[in-house]
mmCIF file of C-alpha atoms in Angstrom:
data_model
loop_
_atom_site.group_PDB
_atom_site.id
_atom_site.type_symbol
_atom_site.label_atom_id
_atom_site.label_comp_id
_atom_site.label_asym_id
_atom_site.label_seq_id
_atom_site.Cartn_x
_atom_site.Cartn_y
_atom_site.Cartn_z
ATOM 1 C CA MET A 1 171.336 122.878 17.909
ATOM 2 C CA THR A 2 171.422 124.834 14.637
ATOM 3 C CA LYS A 3 167.978 125.552 13.261
ATOM 4 C CA SER A 4 167.344 124.627 9.640
ATOM 5 C CA ARG A 5 166.704 127.527 7.333
ATOM 6 C CA VAL A 6 164.618 127.986 4.214
ATOM 7 C CA SER A 7 164.859 130.736 1.646
ATOM 8 C CA PHE A 8 162.370 131.424 -1.117
ATOM 9 C CA LEU A 9 164.334 133.058 -3.886
ATOM 10 C CA ALA A 10 163.688 136.359 -5.604
ATOM 11 C CA GLY A 11 162.838 136.418 -9.278
ATOM 12 C CA SER A 12 159.872 134.595 -10.729
ATOM 13 C CA PRO A 13 156.861 134.359 -8.409
ATOM 14 C CA VAL A 14 157.040 131.308 -6.172
ATOM 15 C CA ILE A 15 154.346 128.810 -7.073
ATOM 16 C CA ARG A 16 154.223 126.209 -4.335
ATOM 17 C CA PRO A 17 153.211 122.744 -5.473
ATOM 18 C CA GLU A 18 149.494 122.157 -5.061
ATOM 19 C CA ARG A 19 150.385 118.706 -3.772
ATOM 20 C CA VAL A 20 153.557 116.614 -3.516
ATOM 21 C CA GLU A 21 153.035 113.219 -5.138
ATOM 22 C CA GLY A 22 156.658 112.053 -5.290
ATOM 23 C CA VAL A 23 160.303 113.077 -4.998
ATOM 24 C CA VAL A 24 163.347 112.613 -7.234
ATOM 25 C CA PHE A 25 166.548 112.740 -5.167
ATOM 26 C CA ASP A 26 170.088 113.473 -6.233
ATOM 27 C CA PHE A 27 172.529 111.038 -4.572
ATOM 28 C CA ASP A 28 175.988 112.493 -3.887
ATOM 29 C CA ASP A 29 175.886 115.202 -1.192
ATOM 30 C CA THR A 30 172.066 115.084 -1.136
ATOM 31 C CA ILE A 31 171.197 111.636 0.177
ATOM 32 C CA THR A 32 174.779 111.174 1.347
ATOM 33 C CA SER A 33 176.688 113.565 3.560
ATOM 34 C CA PRO A 34 179.505 115.237 1.608
ATOM 35 C CA PHE A 35 181.899 115.108 4.571
ATOM 36 C CA THR A 36 183.601 112.759 6.965
ATOM 37 C CA THR A 37 186.103 113.372 9.755
ATOM 38 C CA ILE A 38 189.548 111.774 9.557
ATOM 39 C CA ARG A 39 192.059 112.343 12.342
ATOM 40 C CA GLY A 40 190.136 115.414 13.466
ATOM 41 C CA HIS A 41 189.919 116.963 9.987
ATOM 42 C CA ARG A 42 186.639 117.430 8.100
ATOM 43 C CA VAL A 43 187.151 116.187 4.537
ATOM 44 C CA ARG A 44 184.885 115.764 1.534
ATOM 45 C CA LEU A 45 184.506 112.157 0.361
ATOM 46 C CA HIS A 46 185.127 113.110 -3.268
ATOM 47 C CA ASP A 47 188.372 114.813 -2.297
ATOM 48 C CA ILE A 48 189.567 111.684 -0.490
ATOM 49 C CA SER A 49 189.132 109.533 -3.606
ATOM 50 C CA ARG A 50 190.693 112.168 -5.907
ATOM 51 C CA VAL A 51 193.716 112.555 -3.607
ATOM 52 C CA LEU A 52 194.218 108.779 -3.302
ATOM 53 C CA THR A 53 194.055 108.388 -7.087
ATOM 54 C CA SER A 54 196.415 111.308 -7.653
ATOM 55 C CA LYS A 55 199.019 109.873 -5.303
ATOM 56 C CA ILE A 56 198.908 106.441 -6.955
ATOM 57 C CA LEU A 57 199.178 107.773 -10.514
ATOM 58 C CA GLY A 58 201.487 110.627 -9.524
ATOM 59 C CA LEU A 59 203.969 108.045 -8.284
ATOM 60 C CA GLU A 60 203.516 105.871 -11.372
ATOM 61 C CA TRP A 61 203.810 108.813 -13.793
ATOM 62 C CA LYS A 62 206.488 110.621 -11.748
ATOM 63 C CA ASN A 63 204.322 113.750 -11.586
ATOM 64 C CA GLU A 64 205.026 115.888 -8.518
ATOM 65 C CA PHE A 65 201.829 117.925 -8.734
ATOM 66 C CA LEU A 66 199.589 114.846 -8.650
ATOM 67 C CA LEU A 67 201.746 113.201 -6.003
ATOM 68 C CA GLY A 68 201.381 116.223 -3.729
ATOM 69 C CA LEU A 69 197.671 116.886 -4.296
ATOM 70 C CA THR A 70 195.847 118.130 -1.193
ATOM 71 C CA PRO A 71 192.109 117.972 -0.370
ATOM 72 C CA GLU A 72 191.959 121.768 -0.708
ATOM 73 C CA VAL A 73 193.333 121.728 -4.273
ATOM 74 C CA SER A 74 191.119 118.761 -5.084
ATOM 75 C CA ALA A 75 188.083 120.841 -4.050
ATOM 76 C CA GLN A 76 189.405 123.731 -6.154
ATOM 77 C CA SER A 77 189.607 121.427 -9.190
ATOM 78 C CA TYR A 78 185.856 120.855 -9.072
ATOM 79 C CA ALA A 79 184.988 124.478 -8.326
ATOM 80 C CA GLU A 80 187.086 125.815 -11.223
ATOM 81 C CA ALA A 81 186.468 123.035 -13.755
ATOM 82 C CA ALA A 82 184.988 124.007 -17.103
ATOM 83 C CA GLU A 83 182.084 121.655 -16.380
ATOM 84 C CA PRO A 84 180.955 120.376 -12.948
ATOM 85 C CA THR A 85 181.779 116.721 -13.588
ATOM 86 C CA ILE A 86 184.434 114.265 -12.474
ATOM 87 C CA GLU A 87 186.039 114.434 -15.920
ATOM 88 C CA GLY A 88 186.005 118.220 -15.805
ATOM 89 C CA SER A 89 187.778 118.274 -12.438
ATOM 90 C CA VAL A 90 190.387 115.765 -13.644
ATOM 91 C CA ALA A 91 191.027 117.858 -16.774
ATOM 92 C CA TRP A 92 191.648 120.854 -14.489
ATOM 93 C CA LEU A 93 194.112 118.810 -12.423
ATOM 94 C CA PHE A 94 195.861 117.635 -15.585
ATOM 95 C CA LYS A 95 196.279 121.252 -16.714
ATOM 96 C CA GLN A 96 197.925 122.162 -13.390
ATOM 97 C CA ALA A 97 200.058 119.012 -13.574
ATOM 98 C CA GLY A 98 201.354 119.863 -17.050
ATOM 99 C CA ILE A 99 199.672 116.838 -18.639
ATOM 100 C CA PHE A 100 197.105 118.899 -20.584
ATOM 101 C CA ASP A 101 197.725 122.281 -22.211
ATOM 102 C CA ASP A 102 194.124 123.321 -21.569
ATOM 103 C CA HIS A 103 191.385 122.120 -19.217
ATOM 104 C CA ILE A 104 188.626 123.234 -21.604
ATOM 105 C CA ASP A 105 189.890 122.087 -25.016
ATOM 106 C CA TYR A 106 191.346 118.623 -24.408
ATOM 107 C CA ASP A 107 191.200 115.098 -25.789
ATOM 108 C CA ARG A 108 188.378 113.283 -24.025
ATOM 109 C CA ALA A 109 189.757 109.982 -25.329
ATOM 110 C CA ASP A 110 193.196 110.515 -23.768
ATOM 111 C CA SER A 111 194.176 107.217 -22.143
ATOM 112 C CA ARG A 112 195.602 108.956 -19.053
ATOM 113 C CA LEU A 113 192.323 110.742 -18.453
ATOM 114 C CA GLN A 114 190.421 107.480 -18.770
ATOM 115 C CA GLU A 115 192.846 105.715 -16.436
ATOM 116 C CA PHE A 116 192.468 108.418 -13.783
ATOM 117 C CA VAL A 117 188.668 108.448 -13.980
ATOM 118 C CA GLU A 118 188.438 104.648 -13.789
ATOM 119 C CA LEU A 119 190.865 104.355 -10.859
ATOM 120 C CA ARG A 120 189.148 107.236 -9.072
ATOM 121 C CA SER A 121 185.839 105.379 -9.423
ATOM 122 C CA LYS A 122 187.333 102.277 -7.788
ATOM 123 C CA GLN A 123 188.869 104.363 -5.005
ATOM 124 C CA HIS A 124 185.579 106.173 -4.395
ATOM 125 C CA LEU A 125 183.728 102.892 -4.043
ATOM 126 C CA GLN A 126 186.044 101.934 -1.181
ATOM 127 C CA VAL A 127 185.754 105.424 0.351
ATOM 128 C CA LEU A 128 181.963 105.027 0.379
ATOM 129 C CA LYS A 129 182.249 101.613 2.034
ATOM 130 C CA ASP A 130 184.525 103.016 4.719
ATOM 131 C CA TYR A 131 183.169 106.504 5.353
ATOM 132 C CA ALA A 132 179.772 107.181 3.736
ATOM 133 C CA GLN A 133 177.068 108.575 5.991
ATOM 134 C CA LEU A 134 173.614 109.880 5.167
ATOM 135 C CA ASN A 135 172.713 113.535 5.430
ATOM 136 C CA PRO A 136 170.685 114.033 8.632
ATOM 137 C CA GLY A 137 167.019 113.375 7.950
ATOM 138 C CA ALA A 138 167.624 111.752 4.557
ATOM 139 C CA ALA A 139 166.504 108.257 5.573
ATOM 140 C CA ASP A 140 163.399 109.614 7.310
ATOM 141 C CA LEU A 141 162.451 111.711 4.285
ATOM 142 C CA ILE A 142 162.965 108.838 1.855
ATOM 143 C CA ARG A 143 160.854 106.562 4.029
ATOM 144 C CA TYR A 144 158.130 109.194 4.423
ATOM 145 C CA VAL A 145 157.953 109.864 0.683
ATOM 146 C CA SER A 146 157.855 106.133 -0.090
ATOM 147 C CA GLU A 147 155.055 105.445 2.377
ATOM 148 C CA ASN A 148 152.980 108.632 2.186
ATOM 149 C CA THR A 149 153.021 109.966 -1.375
ATOM 150 C CA GLU A 150 151.211 108.593 -4.381
ATOM 151 C CA TYR A 151 154.227 107.782 -6.537
ATOM 152 C CA GLY A 152 157.074 107.522 -4.031
ATOM 153 C CA ALA A 153 160.772 108.226 -4.584
ATOM 154 C CA ALA A 154 163.401 107.873 -7.307
ATOM 155 C CA VAL A 155 167.066 108.828 -7.769
ATOM 156 C CA ALA A 156 168.599 110.975 -10.531
ATOM 157 C CA SER A 157 172.382 110.927 -10.154
ATOM 158 C CA MET A 158 175.559 111.119 -12.216
ATOM 159 C CA ALA A 159 177.168 108.590 -9.843
ATOM 160 C CA ILE A 160 177.441 104.977 -10.976
ATOM 161 C CA LEU A 161 175.080 102.290 -9.761
ATOM 162 C CA ASN A 162 177.514 100.207 -7.715
ATOM 163 C CA GLN A 163 178.413 103.296 -5.637
ATOM 164 C CA ILE A 164 174.743 103.924 -4.886
ATOM 165 C CA ASP A 165 174.261 100.219 -4.113
ATOM 166 C CA VAL A 166 176.995 100.378 -1.459
ATOM 167 C CA VAL A 167 175.206 103.148 0.429
ATOM 168 C CA PHE A 168 171.723 101.727 -0.112
ATOM 169 C CA ASP A 169 172.848 98.346 1.230
ATOM 170 C CA LYS A 170 174.631 99.952 4.171
ATOM 171 C CA TYR A 171 171.539 101.916 5.226
ATOM 172 C CA ASN A 172 168.815 99.563 3.958
ATOM 173 C CA LEU A 173 167.313 102.106 1.533
ATOM 174 C CA SER A 174 166.479 99.670 -1.276
ATOM 175 C CA GLN A 175 163.199 98.824 0.449
ATOM 176 C CA TYR A 176 162.108 102.396 -0.310
ATOM 177 C CA ILE A 177 163.803 103.042 -3.670
ATOM 178 C CA PRO A 178 164.288 99.867 -5.764
ATOM 179 C CA GLU A 179 166.996 99.664 -8.413
ATOM 180 C CA SER A 180 164.381 100.147 -11.145
ATOM 181 C CA ARG A 181 163.923 103.703 -9.862
ATOM 182 C CA ILE A 182 167.627 104.606 -9.761
ATOM 183 C CA ILE A 183 168.903 106.493 -12.812
ATOM 184 C CA THR A 184 172.670 106.971 -13.048
ATOM 185 C CA SER A 185 175.404 108.015 -15.467
ATOM 186 C CA GLU A 186 175.120 104.545 -16.996
ATOM 187 C CA HIS A 187 171.601 105.444 -18.188
ATOM 188 C CA ALA A 188 171.982 109.104 -19.141
ATOM 189 C CA ARG A 189 174.084 110.092 -22.136
ATOM 190 C CA ARG A 190 174.314 113.751 -21.116
ATOM 191 C CA PRO A 191 175.409 114.884 -17.634
ATOM 192 C CA LYS A 192 173.659 117.458 -15.481
ATOM 193 C CA PRO A 193 172.819 120.292 -16.010
ATOM 194 C CA ASP A 194 171.125 118.558 -18.941
ATOM 195 C CA ARG A 195 167.564 117.491 -18.075
ATOM 196 C CA GLU A 196 167.928 113.886 -19.287
ATOM 197 C CA VAL A 197 168.697 112.145 -15.988
ATOM 198 C CA ASN A 198 165.743 113.806 -14.242
ATOM 199 C CA ASP A 199 163.425 113.061 -17.158
ATOM 200 C CA LEU A 200 164.387 109.397 -16.938
ATOM 201 C CA ALA A 201 163.946 109.315 -13.164
ATOM 202 C CA TYR A 202 160.527 110.961 -13.438
ATOM 203 C CA HIS A 203 159.336 108.255 -15.816
ATOM 204 C CA THR A 204 160.294 105.512 -13.324
ATOM 205 C CA LEU A 205 157.540 106.859 -11.037
ATOM 206 C CA LYS A 206 154.932 105.827 -13.640
ATOM 207 C CA THR A 207 152.547 108.714 -12.999
ATOM 208 C CA ARG A 208 149.075 108.536 -14.505
ATOM 209 C CA ASP A 209 149.580 111.769 -16.459
ATOM 210 C CA ASP A 210 152.619 113.352 -18.083
ATOM 211 C CA ASP A 211 152.025 117.060 -18.357
ATOM 212 C CA PHE A 212 153.401 120.202 -16.721
ATOM 213 C CA ASN A 213 150.920 120.146 -13.828
ATOM 214 C CA GLN A 214 151.741 116.521 -13.001
ATOM 215 C CA ARG A 215 155.479 117.144 -13.135
ATOM 216 C CA GLN A 216 155.104 120.134 -10.813
ATOM 217 C CA ARG A 217 153.660 117.756 -8.212
ATOM 218 C CA ILE A 218 156.988 115.858 -8.219
ATOM 219 C CA ILE A 219 159.757 117.541 -6.234
ATOM 220 C CA GLY A 220 163.368 117.279 -7.366
ATOM 221 C CA ILE A 221 166.075 117.802 -4.717
ATOM 222 C CA ASP A 222 169.722 118.590 -5.529
ATOM 223 C CA ASP A 223 172.656 120.286 -3.807
ATOM 224 C CA THR A 224 174.130 122.012 -6.888
ATOM 225 C CA VAL A 225 173.041 124.727 -9.296
ATOM 226 C CA GLY A 226 173.665 122.347 -12.202
ATOM 227 C CA GLY A 227 171.391 119.780 -10.594
ATOM 228 C CA ILE A 228 168.680 122.389 -10.069
ATOM 229 C CA THR A 229 168.964 123.367 -13.738
ATOM 230 C CA SER A 230 168.463 119.701 -14.674
ATOM 231 C CA ILE A 231 165.402 119.390 -12.432
ATOM 232 C CA ALA A 232 163.839 122.579 -13.783
ATOM 233 C CA GLY A 233 164.584 121.457 -17.328
ATOM 234 C CA ALA A 234 162.590 118.302 -16.660
ATOM 235 C CA ARG A 235 159.761 120.575 -15.409
ATOM 236 C CA LEU A 236 159.815 119.087 -11.917
ATOM 237 C CA TYR A 237 159.513 121.327 -8.833
ATOM 238 C CA PRO A 238 163.152 122.214 -7.990
ATOM 239 C CA ILE A 239 164.299 122.440 -4.369
ATOM 240 C CA ALA A 240 167.933 123.127 -3.478
ATOM 241 C CA LEU A 241 169.611 121.572 -0.453
ATOM 242 C CA ALA A 242 172.308 123.943 0.810
ATOM 243 C CA VAL A 243 174.780 121.566 2.424
ATOM 244 C CA THR A 244 177.818 122.090 0.176
ATOM 245 C CA SER A 245 177.240 125.793 -0.436
ATOM 246 C CA LYS A 246 175.494 128.746 1.182
ATOM 247 C CA ILE A 247 171.845 129.562 0.524
ATOM 248 C CA GLU A 248 173.016 132.628 -1.396
ATOM 249 C CA GLY A 249 174.876 130.359 -3.804
ATOM 250 C CA PHE A 250 171.531 129.497 -5.401
ATOM 251 C CA ASN A 251 170.585 133.123 -6.103
ATOM 252 C CA GLY A 252 169.827 133.408 -9.806
ATOM 253 C CA SER A 253 169.216 129.670 -10.096
ATOM 254 C CA GLN A 254 165.899 128.065 -10.972
ATOM 255 C CA ALA A 255 165.380 126.756 -7.429
ATOM 256 C CA ARG A 256 161.916 127.546 -6.088
ATOM 257 C CA ALA A 257 163.241 127.272 -2.535
ATOM 258 C CA VAL A 258 166.505 126.496 -0.739
ATOM 259 C CA PHE A 259 166.548 124.407 2.449
ATOM 260 C CA THR A 260 169.404 123.626 4.803
ATOM 261 C CA SER A 261 168.035 120.290 6.013
ATOM 262 C CA MET A 262 166.058 117.279 4.855
ATOM 263 C CA ALA A 263 163.810 117.641 7.901
ATOM 264 C CA ALA A 264 162.689 121.069 6.685
ATOM 265 C CA ILE A 265 161.851 119.638 3.258
ATOM 266 C CA GLN A 266 159.795 116.911 4.929
ATOM 267 C CA ARG A 267 157.885 119.541 6.871
ATOM 268 C CA LEU A 268 157.117 121.354 3.603
ATOM 269 C CA ILE A 269 155.744 118.152 2.063
ATOM 270 C CA VAL A 270 153.621 117.333 5.113
ATOM 271 C CA THR A 271 152.221 120.872 5.308
ATOM 272 C CA THR A 272 151.552 121.078 1.571
ATOM 273 C CA ASN A 273 149.669 117.803 1.454
ATOM 274 C CA LYS A 274 147.667 118.535 4.607
ATOM 275 C CA SER A 275 146.566 121.820 3.080
ATOM 276 C CA ALA A 276 145.651 120.073 -0.173
ATOM 277 C CA ASP A 277 143.605 117.454 1.715
ATOM 278 C CA ALA A 278 141.776 120.125 3.692
ATOM 279 C CA ALA A 279 140.888 122.194 0.606
#
């Protein structure tokens, strides 16, 4: 069994939370596992939906690049996109496919872009129904936070609500995080790394106070540097979950700590609150 690891990052002095009173979770690749296994191959869920969409529209548009898209190139589209969003990755694909001249300066209102994004969303919903699994320890951590912290749990995600609903229904998570505490791209005008989605999620917890000290007692968990930037911008306590990248990938980020498992984060919360109670 691989032991979970934790790294406290160099840079600003680490100030551990004096107490953990709630948690704001990212959804994709944080609550959910980023991977599934199909015919012996480990594949990211997002790459499955991008490849399916590319093949459908590649055939319709007679575009060989889209028609032949592989999971590896799909993953590259997100890694090399000008912004770490679905639209950004599609713009990168369109540049490679000869549809766009540039993946940075492009027409956001282009009907082909909108068609791809909308069809990809429908495909991803089915992929979640068929393949979505939770990251190990995610359900236990969500339940623990809901039952043992003052303000409980919320979600701050750039996914759309019906995708989150599919997973929450499948794993019975709505009893711990109701829809009123789920903030998605339908609520936030600006995507991560902007702070907006985490600000909105924080307010669903309805804390007694709203100052820096109170926000530092709410942990935010995300698997990307952009997500960590959003959490830190909202002045929550940012913890990175290294499941889609190495611990070192968060060097230079605003993460206070990087964990490789949800179980390790739960241990931090338990230890922190026991110490606070004993003080």
